[in-house]
Protein backbone atom coordinates (compact mmCIF):
# COMPACT_ATOMS: atom_id res chain seq x y z
CA MET A 1 102.14 93.46 76.57
CA ASN A 2 105.82 92.86 75.82
CA GLY A 3 109.24 92.77 77.44
CA PHE A 4 109.12 92.04 81.11
CA GLY A 5 105.34 92.52 81.32
CA TRP A 6 104.20 89.42 79.46
CA PRO A 7 106.65 86.97 81.12
CA LEU A 8 105.57 88.28 84.53
CA ALA A 9 101.87 88.02 83.62
CA ARG A 10 102.44 84.49 82.32
CA PHE A 11 104.27 83.63 85.53
CA ILE A 12 101.36 84.95 87.64
CA LEU A 13 98.78 83.05 85.57
CA LEU A 14 100.71 79.81 85.93
CA ARG A 15 101.02 80.35 89.66
CA LEU A 16 97.30 81.04 89.93
CA LEU A 17 96.55 77.82 88.06
CA TYR A 18 98.94 75.92 90.31
CA SER A 19 97.32 77.44 93.41
CA ALA A 20 93.83 76.51 92.20
CA ILE A 21 94.93 72.90 91.63
CA VAL A 22 96.54 72.72 95.08
CA LEU A 23 93.44 74.23 96.70
CA LEU A 24 91.24 71.66 94.95
CA GLY A 25 93.49 68.92 96.31
CA VAL A 26 93.24 70.38 99.81
CA ILE A 27 89.45 70.46 99.54
CA ILE A 28 89.33 66.79 98.58
CA VAL A 29 91.80 65.75 101.30
CA VAL A 30 89.96 67.71 104.00
CA PHE A 31 86.64 66.22 102.91
CA LEU A 32 88.04 62.67 102.98
CA LEU A 33 89.72 63.16 106.36
CA ILE A 34 86.45 64.24 107.92
CA GLN A 35 84.75 61.21 106.39
CA VAL A 36 87.15 58.76 108.07
CA VAL A 37 87.07 60.39 111.51
CA PRO A 38 85.79 57.81 114.02
CA GLY A 39 82.28 58.33 115.31
CA ASP A 40 79.18 59.96 113.93
CA PRO A 41 79.78 63.75 113.70
CA VAL A 42 76.04 64.50 113.77
CA ARG A 43 75.49 62.40 116.89
CA ILE A 44 78.50 63.98 118.58
CA ALA A 45 77.43 67.49 117.61
CA LEU A 46 73.93 67.05 119.06
CA GLY A 47 75.18 65.75 122.39
CA THR A 48 72.47 65.95 125.02
CA ARG A 49 70.11 67.54 122.48
CA TYR A 50 69.88 64.26 120.59
CA THR A 51 66.53 63.02 119.42
CA PRO A 52 65.86 60.86 116.36
CA GLN A 53 64.04 63.75 114.73
CA ALA A 54 66.86 66.24 115.41
CA TYR A 55 69.42 63.71 114.23
CA ASP A 56 67.64 63.11 110.92
CA ALA A 57 67.07 66.83 110.38
CA LEU A 58 70.71 67.80 110.97
CA ARG A 59 71.97 64.90 108.90
CA HIS A 60 69.72 65.93 106.01
CA ALA A 61 70.60 69.63 106.35
CA SER A 62 74.31 68.75 106.24
CA GLY A 63 73.88 66.49 103.22
CA LEU A 64 75.34 63.55 105.12
CA ASP A 65 72.46 61.30 104.09
CA GLN A 66 73.72 61.33 100.48
CA PRO A 67 76.40 59.08 98.88
CA ALA A 68 79.98 60.16 99.60
CA PHE A 69 80.78 61.07 95.99
CA THR A 70 77.64 63.21 95.74
CA GLN A 71 78.62 64.92 98.98
CA LEU A 72 82.09 65.63 97.59
CA VAL A 73 80.78 67.12 94.34
CA HIS A 74 78.30 69.31 96.21
CA TYR A 75 80.97 70.34 98.72
CA ILE A 76 83.43 71.39 96.01
CA GLY A 77 80.72 73.38 94.25
CA ASN A 78 79.66 75.06 97.48
CA VAL A 79 83.24 75.95 98.43
CA PHE A 80 83.87 77.77 95.15
CA THR A 81 80.64 79.73 95.66
CA GLY A 82 81.60 80.71 99.20
CA ASP A 83 79.18 78.36 100.97
CA LEU A 84 81.13 76.41 103.59
CA GLY A 85 78.12 75.02 105.39
CA VAL A 86 76.59 75.68 108.79
CA SER A 87 78.27 75.24 112.15
CA PHE A 88 77.09 72.30 114.24
CA ARG A 89 77.79 74.25 117.42
CA ASP A 90 76.01 77.58 116.97
CA ASN A 91 74.03 77.00 113.75
CA GLU A 92 75.73 80.01 112.12
CA PRO A 93 77.11 80.04 108.55
CA VAL A 94 80.75 78.96 108.61
CA THR A 95 81.75 81.68 106.13
CA THR A 96 80.30 84.40 108.35
CA THR A 97 82.17 83.17 111.41
CA LEU A 98 85.46 82.89 109.50
CA LEU A 99 85.15 86.42 108.16
CA GLN A 100 84.45 87.66 111.68
CA ARG A 101 87.58 85.96 113.03
CA LEU A 102 89.90 86.87 110.13
CA PRO A 103 90.57 90.55 111.09
CA ALA A 104 91.92 89.55 114.51
CA THR A 105 94.24 87.00 112.90
CA ILE A 106 95.47 89.47 110.28
CA ALA A 107 96.11 92.14 112.92
CA LEU A 108 98.12 89.77 115.11
CA ALA A 109 100.07 88.26 112.18
CA LEU A 110 101.08 91.62 110.68
CA SER A 111 102.00 93.07 114.08
CA ALA A 112 104.05 89.99 114.94
CA ILE A 113 105.91 89.96 111.62
CA VAL A 114 106.80 93.64 112.10
CA VAL A 115 108.20 92.81 115.54
CA ALA A 116 110.10 89.87 114.04
CA LEU A 117 111.62 91.99 111.27
CA VAL A 118 112.62 94.72 113.72
CA ILE A 119 114.44 92.06 115.73
CA SER A 120 115.89 89.86 112.99
CA ILE A 121 117.19 92.29 110.36
CA PRO A 122 119.47 94.37 112.64
CA LEU A 123 120.63 91.40 114.73
CA GLY A 124 121.14 89.07 111.77
CA THR A 125 123.02 91.70 109.78
CA TRP A 126 125.15 92.69 112.77
CA ALA A 127 126.06 89.06 113.45
CA ALA A 128 126.96 88.39 109.82
CA MET A 129 129.17 91.45 109.51
CA ARG A 130 131.05 90.35 112.64
CA GLU A 131 131.31 86.67 111.86
CA GLY A 132 133.20 84.68 114.48
CA ARG A 133 133.44 87.57 116.93
CA MET A 134 131.81 87.94 120.31
CA ALA A 135 128.83 89.86 118.89
CA ASP A 136 128.16 87.08 116.39
CA ASN A 137 128.40 84.34 118.99
CA SER A 138 126.22 86.26 121.46
CA ILE A 139 123.48 86.85 118.88
CA ARG A 140 123.54 83.20 117.80
CA VAL A 141 123.15 82.06 121.41
CA LEU A 142 120.37 84.59 121.96
CA SER A 143 118.49 83.46 118.85
CA GLN A 144 118.83 79.82 119.85
CA PHE A 145 117.41 80.69 123.25
CA GLY A 146 114.50 82.49 121.59
CA ILE A 147 113.77 79.48 119.39
CA SER A 148 113.87 77.12 122.37
CA VAL A 149 111.52 79.13 124.59
CA PRO A 150 107.88 77.95 124.23
CA ASP A 151 105.71 80.80 123.02
CA PHE A 152 102.97 80.04 125.57
CA TRP A 153 105.53 80.31 128.38
CA MET A 154 106.68 83.68 127.09
CA GLY A 155 103.07 84.82 126.84
CA ILE A 156 102.32 83.78 130.43
CA LEU A 157 105.51 85.53 131.61
CA LEU A 158 104.55 88.77 129.84
CA ILE A 159 101.06 88.61 131.31
CA ALA A 160 102.48 88.04 134.80
CA VAL A 161 104.81 91.05 134.50
CA PHE A 162 102.92 93.67 132.47
CA SER A 163 99.32 92.75 133.37
CA THR A 164 99.32 91.20 136.83
CA ALA A 165 102.32 92.85 138.49
CA LEU A 166 102.47 96.25 136.78
CA GLY A 167 98.89 96.54 135.53
CA TRP A 168 99.99 98.38 132.40
CA LEU A 169 98.28 96.21 129.79
CA PRO A 170 95.20 93.93 129.61
CA SER A 171 95.91 90.24 129.96
CA ALA A 172 93.48 89.03 127.30
CA GLY A 173 90.91 90.01 124.73
CA TYR A 174 90.87 91.88 121.43
CA ARG A 175 89.75 95.31 120.34
CA PRO A 176 89.36 96.16 116.65
CA LEU A 177 91.12 99.22 115.30
CA SER A 178 87.71 100.81 114.78
CA ALA A 179 87.37 100.96 118.58
CA GLY A 180 90.31 103.38 118.67
CA PRO A 181 94.08 103.06 118.19
CA VAL A 182 94.88 103.11 121.91
CA PRO A 183 92.60 100.20 122.98
CA TRP A 184 93.71 98.28 119.88
CA LEU A 185 97.37 98.81 120.69
CA GLU A 186 96.94 97.97 124.38
CA HIS A 187 95.42 94.59 123.58
CA ILE A 188 97.75 93.63 120.74
CA VAL A 189 101.13 94.53 122.28
CA LEU A 190 101.63 91.43 124.42
CA PRO A 191 100.43 88.84 121.87
CA ALA A 192 102.45 90.52 119.10
CA ILE A 193 105.63 90.56 121.19
CA THR A 194 105.07 86.94 122.24
CA VAL A 195 104.68 85.69 118.67
CA GLY A 196 107.11 88.19 117.13
CA ALA A 197 109.97 87.43 119.52
CA VAL A 198 109.90 83.71 118.76
CA THR A 199 109.50 84.34 115.02
CA GLY A 200 112.25 86.95 115.14
CA ALA A 201 114.64 84.47 116.75
CA ILE A 202 114.00 82.04 113.89
CA MET A 203 114.39 84.70 111.22
CA THR A 204 117.60 86.11 112.73
CA ARG A 205 119.47 82.95 111.78
CA TYR A 206 118.15 83.12 108.21
CA VAL A 207 119.06 86.81 107.89
CA ARG A 208 122.58 86.09 109.16
CA THR A 209 123.03 83.27 106.64
CA ALA A 210 121.64 85.36 103.76
CA VAL A 211 123.90 88.33 104.56
CA LEU A 212 126.94 86.07 104.91
CA GLU A 213 126.32 84.46 101.53
CA ALA A 214 125.92 87.85 99.87
CA ALA A 215 128.96 89.30 101.65
CA ASN A 216 131.19 86.48 100.39
CA ALA A 217 129.99 86.75 96.78
CA PRO A 218 132.48 87.83 94.05
CA PHE A 219 130.61 91.05 93.27
CA VAL A 220 131.23 92.29 96.82
CA VAL A 221 134.97 91.71 96.41
CA THR A 222 134.82 93.66 93.15
CA ALA A 223 132.93 96.50 94.85
CA GLN A 224 135.54 96.60 97.62
CA SER A 225 138.37 96.74 95.08
CA LYS A 226 136.70 99.77 93.48
CA GLY A 227 136.94 101.58 96.81
CA LEU A 228 133.22 101.81 97.55
CA SER A 229 132.33 102.70 101.12
CA ARG A 230 131.35 99.97 103.56
CA ARG A 231 127.86 101.44 103.95
CA ARG A 232 127.25 101.57 100.20
CA ILE A 233 128.43 97.98 99.78
CA LEU A 234 126.17 96.85 102.62
CA VAL A 235 123.06 98.63 101.33
CA ALA A 236 123.42 98.48 97.54
CA HIS A 237 125.10 95.10 97.11
CA ILE A 238 124.82 92.88 100.18
CA GLY A 239 121.40 94.09 101.29
CA ARG A 240 119.81 93.84 97.85
CA ASN A 241 121.05 90.31 97.24
CA ALA A 242 120.19 89.15 100.77
CA LEU A 243 116.68 90.54 100.35
CA VAL A 244 115.38 87.59 98.31
CA PRO A 245 115.97 84.81 100.87
CA VAL A 246 114.87 87.15 103.67
CA LEU A 247 111.67 87.88 101.75
CA THR A 248 111.10 84.15 101.28
CA ILE A 249 111.42 83.28 104.96
CA SER A 250 109.32 86.33 105.90
CA GLY A 251 106.56 85.13 103.60
CA ILE A 252 106.68 81.63 105.04
CA GLN A 253 106.51 82.94 108.60
CA LEU A 254 103.72 85.39 107.75
CA ALA A 255 101.69 82.61 106.14
CA ALA A 256 102.17 80.46 109.23
CA LEU A 257 101.06 83.32 111.49
CA LEU A 258 98.02 84.04 109.33
CA GLY A 259 97.09 80.41 109.78
CA GLY A 260 96.64 81.14 113.47
CA VAL A 261 98.93 80.69 116.47
CA ILE A 262 96.74 78.30 118.41
CA VAL A 263 98.49 78.20 121.79
CA VAL A 264 99.15 81.94 121.95
CA GLU A 265 95.59 82.75 120.90
CA VAL A 266 94.26 80.47 123.62
CA VAL A 267 96.55 82.07 126.25
CA PHE A 268 95.46 85.60 125.34
CA ALA A 269 91.83 84.65 124.50
CA TRP A 270 92.51 86.08 121.06
CA PRO A 271 89.50 85.49 118.76
CA GLY A 272 91.47 84.44 115.70
CA LEU A 273 91.54 81.43 113.41
CA GLY A 274 93.85 79.48 115.70
CA LYS A 275 91.46 79.65 118.64
CA LEU A 276 88.58 78.89 116.31
CA VAL A 277 90.31 75.68 115.18
CA TYR A 278 90.95 74.74 118.81
CA ASP A 279 87.31 75.35 119.80
CA SER A 280 86.03 73.49 116.73
CA VAL A 281 88.11 70.42 117.52
CA ALA A 282 86.94 70.45 121.13
CA ALA A 283 83.29 70.77 120.07
CA ARG A 284 83.58 68.29 117.16
CA ASP A 285 82.28 71.07 114.90
CA TYR A 286 83.40 69.48 111.63
CA PRO A 287 81.92 72.01 109.17
CA MET A 288 83.69 74.85 111.01
CA LEU A 289 86.90 72.84 111.18
CA GLN A 290 86.73 72.11 107.46
CA GLY A 291 86.13 75.76 106.65
CA ALA A 292 88.96 76.97 108.89
CA ILE A 293 91.45 74.51 107.36
CA LEU A 294 90.45 75.54 103.84
CA LEU A 295 90.79 79.24 104.69
CA ILE A 296 94.23 78.66 106.21
CA ALA A 297 95.29 76.73 103.11
CA ALA A 298 94.02 79.55 100.87
CA ILE A 299 95.96 82.08 102.95
CA PHE A 300 99.14 80.04 102.55
CA LEU A 301 98.65 79.88 98.79
CA ILE A 302 97.95 83.62 98.48
CA VAL A 303 100.98 84.61 100.56
CA ASN A 304 103.22 82.21 98.63
CA LEU A 305 101.92 83.64 95.35
CA VAL A 306 102.69 87.20 96.47
CA VAL A 307 106.17 86.18 97.64
CA ASP A 308 106.89 84.39 94.35
CA VAL A 309 105.87 87.46 92.36
CA LEU A 310 107.97 89.79 94.53
CA TYR A 311 110.85 87.34 94.24
CA ALA A 312 110.59 87.47 90.45
CA ILE A 313 110.46 91.27 90.43
CA ILE A 314 113.36 91.80 92.84
CA ASP A 315 115.76 89.18 91.50
CA PRO A 316 116.69 89.93 87.84
CA ARG A 317 118.17 86.46 87.49
CA ILE A 318 114.73 84.86 87.65
CA ARG A 319 113.65 83.52 84.26
CA LEU A 320 109.98 84.08 83.74
CA SER A 321 109.81 82.78 80.22
């Protein structure tokens, strides 16, 4: 492997090593945080089912009767083999529950980021190309309004209009794509618009800034002096150079959405990771909470890795050696 191939492969390997180190740190931090939480998690988890025998059995099954360092070593080993423990609440393997919830989160995150891109790219570009004019000022005010509106309020408003008043769409629930495209689309429209509109308002400002920086670069002035058309300059020069920061913010927002939008998922009874975290906190289900946090951290690392690689491929100025 030579030329561009080896530097890119080396870059990916270094990023993978970095991600593994960060994930190990997250595992240790999550483990220690659970250890210092006030109260006895086993006693809390049992609730009214508490008996000395049940307490000892659950404590032994969870490995909590061992020294803390031994627990940590076993926990790290189990995590890297895919064993995240057993839920205190429903006695189901944490890994199984997480894998069941993940498709709903992925569906909502991808749908929302598509909505956000459809909103932010045209509006941000339009505002940048008309800097200081009425269109620019109007879009900036609109995006600020979108950022300021709480997503749960927007979700409740959409439910009130399209579910309660008009009866066009269901107010809650989730249908997998395997159940048919129409039921899937009916259930995902409102949550995706709720999350995507707020995310799109945030991204519009970044798109505007990225396009402005590219439009004011010397190479654009050179392209204009050569008599290139406005459309060609926008697509081939401004758009290409604005793509990198837009890709970066899109990756950050996608990673955040894949981590679960807790309030929106609760409003729409969406069975994703965000609602799972909420339910786990309410039930003091620490193994499930640990597993969900680790999965969210892994998702962040994977998305950031993909964005870094795309960044290196798109931008020729990146030095991979």
